[in-house]
Short mmCIF file of N, CA and C in Angstrom, two decimals:
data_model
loop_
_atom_site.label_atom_id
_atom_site.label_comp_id
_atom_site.label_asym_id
_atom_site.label_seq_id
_atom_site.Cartn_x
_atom_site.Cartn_y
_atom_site.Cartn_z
N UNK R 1 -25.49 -26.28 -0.19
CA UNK R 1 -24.67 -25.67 -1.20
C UNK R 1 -25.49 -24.68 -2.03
N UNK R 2 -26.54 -24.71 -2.15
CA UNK R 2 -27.61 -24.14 -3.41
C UNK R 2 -28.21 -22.99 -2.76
N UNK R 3 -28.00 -22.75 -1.35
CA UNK R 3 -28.17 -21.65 -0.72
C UNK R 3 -26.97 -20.78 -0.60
N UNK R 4 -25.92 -21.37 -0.17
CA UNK R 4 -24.80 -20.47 -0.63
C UNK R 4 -24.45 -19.55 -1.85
N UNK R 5 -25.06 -20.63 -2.66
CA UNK R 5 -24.58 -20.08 -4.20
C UNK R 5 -25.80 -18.47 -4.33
N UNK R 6 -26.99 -19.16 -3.85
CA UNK R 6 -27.91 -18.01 -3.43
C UNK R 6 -27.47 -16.94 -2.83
N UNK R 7 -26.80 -16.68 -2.06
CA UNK R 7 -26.24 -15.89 -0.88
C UNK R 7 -25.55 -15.09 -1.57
N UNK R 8 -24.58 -16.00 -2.41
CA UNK R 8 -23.88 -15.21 -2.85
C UNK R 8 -23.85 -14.54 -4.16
N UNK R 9 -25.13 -14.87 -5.18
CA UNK R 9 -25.57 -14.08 -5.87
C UNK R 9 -26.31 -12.74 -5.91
N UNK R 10 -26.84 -12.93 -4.20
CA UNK R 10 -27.22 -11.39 -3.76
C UNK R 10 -26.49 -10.93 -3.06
N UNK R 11 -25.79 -11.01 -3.18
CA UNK R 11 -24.38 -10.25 -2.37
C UNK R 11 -23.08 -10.48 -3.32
N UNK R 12 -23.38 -9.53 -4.65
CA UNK R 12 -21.65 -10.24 -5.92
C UNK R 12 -20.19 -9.40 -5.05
N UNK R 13 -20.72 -8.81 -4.26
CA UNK R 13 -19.72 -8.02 -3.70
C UNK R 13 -18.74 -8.68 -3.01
N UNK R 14 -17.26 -9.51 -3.14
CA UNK R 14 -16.50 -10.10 -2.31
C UNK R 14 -15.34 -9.54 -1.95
N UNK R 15 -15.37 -8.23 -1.59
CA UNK R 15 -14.63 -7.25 -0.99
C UNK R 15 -13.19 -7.51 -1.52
N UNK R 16 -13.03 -7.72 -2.94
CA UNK R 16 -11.77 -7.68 -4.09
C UNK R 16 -11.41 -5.63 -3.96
N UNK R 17 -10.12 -5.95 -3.87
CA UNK R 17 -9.43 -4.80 -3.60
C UNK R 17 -9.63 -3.67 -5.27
N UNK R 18 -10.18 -2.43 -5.29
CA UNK R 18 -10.43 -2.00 -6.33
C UNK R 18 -9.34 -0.90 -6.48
N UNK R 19 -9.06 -1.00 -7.92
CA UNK R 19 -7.96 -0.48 -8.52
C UNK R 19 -7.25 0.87 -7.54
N UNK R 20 -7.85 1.55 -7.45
CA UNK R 20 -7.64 3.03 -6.46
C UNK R 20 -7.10 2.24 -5.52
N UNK R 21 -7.67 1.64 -4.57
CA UNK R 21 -6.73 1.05 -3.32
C UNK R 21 -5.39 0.25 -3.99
N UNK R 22 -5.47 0.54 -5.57
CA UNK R 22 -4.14 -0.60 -5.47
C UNK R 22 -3.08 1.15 -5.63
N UNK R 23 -3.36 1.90 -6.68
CA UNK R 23 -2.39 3.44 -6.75
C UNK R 23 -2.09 3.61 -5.57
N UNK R 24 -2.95 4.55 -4.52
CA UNK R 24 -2.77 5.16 -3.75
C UNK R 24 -2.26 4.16 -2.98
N UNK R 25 -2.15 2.59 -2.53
CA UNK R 25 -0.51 1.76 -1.76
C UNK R 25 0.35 2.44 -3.07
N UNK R 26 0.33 1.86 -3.75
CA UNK R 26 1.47 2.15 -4.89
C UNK R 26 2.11 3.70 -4.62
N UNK R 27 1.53 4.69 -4.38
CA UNK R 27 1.98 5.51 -4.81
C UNK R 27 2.56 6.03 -2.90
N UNK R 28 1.76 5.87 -1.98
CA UNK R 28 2.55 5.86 -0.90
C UNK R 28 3.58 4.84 -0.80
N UNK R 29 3.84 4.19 -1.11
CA UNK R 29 5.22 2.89 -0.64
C UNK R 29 6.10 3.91 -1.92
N UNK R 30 5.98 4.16 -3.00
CA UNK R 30 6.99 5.19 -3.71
C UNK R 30 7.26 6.33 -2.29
N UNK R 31 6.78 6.97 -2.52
CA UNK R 31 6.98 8.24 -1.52
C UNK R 31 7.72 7.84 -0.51
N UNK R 32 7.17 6.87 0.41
CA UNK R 32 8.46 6.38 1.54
C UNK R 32 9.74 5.97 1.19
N UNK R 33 9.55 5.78 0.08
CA UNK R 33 10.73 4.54 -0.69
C UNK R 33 11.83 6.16 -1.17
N UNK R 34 11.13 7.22 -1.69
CA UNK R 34 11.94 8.24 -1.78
C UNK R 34 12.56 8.95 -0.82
N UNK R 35 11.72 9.31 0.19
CA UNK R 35 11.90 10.10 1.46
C UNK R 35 13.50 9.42 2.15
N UNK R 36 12.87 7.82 2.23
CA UNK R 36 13.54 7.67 2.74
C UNK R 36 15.30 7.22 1.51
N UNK R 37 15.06 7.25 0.52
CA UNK R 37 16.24 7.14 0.02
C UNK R 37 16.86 8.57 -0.10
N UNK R 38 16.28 9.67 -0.15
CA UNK R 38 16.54 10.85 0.26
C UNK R 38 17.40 11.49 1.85
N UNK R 39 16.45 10.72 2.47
CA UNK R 39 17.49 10.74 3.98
C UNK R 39 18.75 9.96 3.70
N UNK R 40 19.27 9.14 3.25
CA UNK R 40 20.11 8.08 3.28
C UNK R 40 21.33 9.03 2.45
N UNK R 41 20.83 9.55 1.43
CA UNK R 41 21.95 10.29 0.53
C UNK R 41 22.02 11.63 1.33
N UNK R 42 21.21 12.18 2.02
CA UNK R 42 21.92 13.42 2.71
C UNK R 42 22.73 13.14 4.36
N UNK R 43 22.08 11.71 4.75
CA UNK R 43 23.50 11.38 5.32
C UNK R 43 24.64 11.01 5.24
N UNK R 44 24.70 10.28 4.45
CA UNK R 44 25.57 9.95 3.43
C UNK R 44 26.35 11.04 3.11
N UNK R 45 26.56 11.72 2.63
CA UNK R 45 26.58 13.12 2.26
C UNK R 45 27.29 14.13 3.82
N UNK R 46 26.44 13.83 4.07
CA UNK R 46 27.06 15.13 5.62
C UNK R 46 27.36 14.05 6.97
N UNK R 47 27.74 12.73 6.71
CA UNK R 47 28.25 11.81 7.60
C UNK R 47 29.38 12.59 8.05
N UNK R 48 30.78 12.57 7.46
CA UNK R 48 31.81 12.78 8.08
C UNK R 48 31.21 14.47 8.90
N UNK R 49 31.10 15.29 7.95
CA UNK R 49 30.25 16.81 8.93
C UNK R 49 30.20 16.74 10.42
N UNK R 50 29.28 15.72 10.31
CA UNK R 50 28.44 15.21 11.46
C UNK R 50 29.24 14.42 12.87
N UNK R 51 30.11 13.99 12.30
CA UNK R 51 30.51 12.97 13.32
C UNK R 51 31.75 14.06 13.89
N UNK R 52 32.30 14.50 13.81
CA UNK R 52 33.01 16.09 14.26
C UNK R 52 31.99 16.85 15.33
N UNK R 53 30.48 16.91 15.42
CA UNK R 53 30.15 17.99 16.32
C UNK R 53 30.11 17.27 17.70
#
């Protein structure tokens, strides 16, 4: 155990996700989340159009 604890005092690094990797998910899952609510209202939108050609 007393070597572990060693181990892991030279190494504090436990690959915890840092803030930036949390925005940039955040801010891509927005963007899809728009795009695609964006497609949805312009089909929506030009459905009947559409189903005529």
């Amino acid at each position: 155990m007393q070597e572990r604890l060693e181990e892991a005092a030279r190494h504090p690094d436990r690959g915890d996700i840092s803030i930036t990797t949390v925005i940039i998910w955040l801010a891509a899952v927005a963007g899809a989340v728009t795009i695609a609510g964006t497609i949805a209202v312009v089909i929506g939108k030009y459905n009947g159009k559409l189903t005529g050609l």
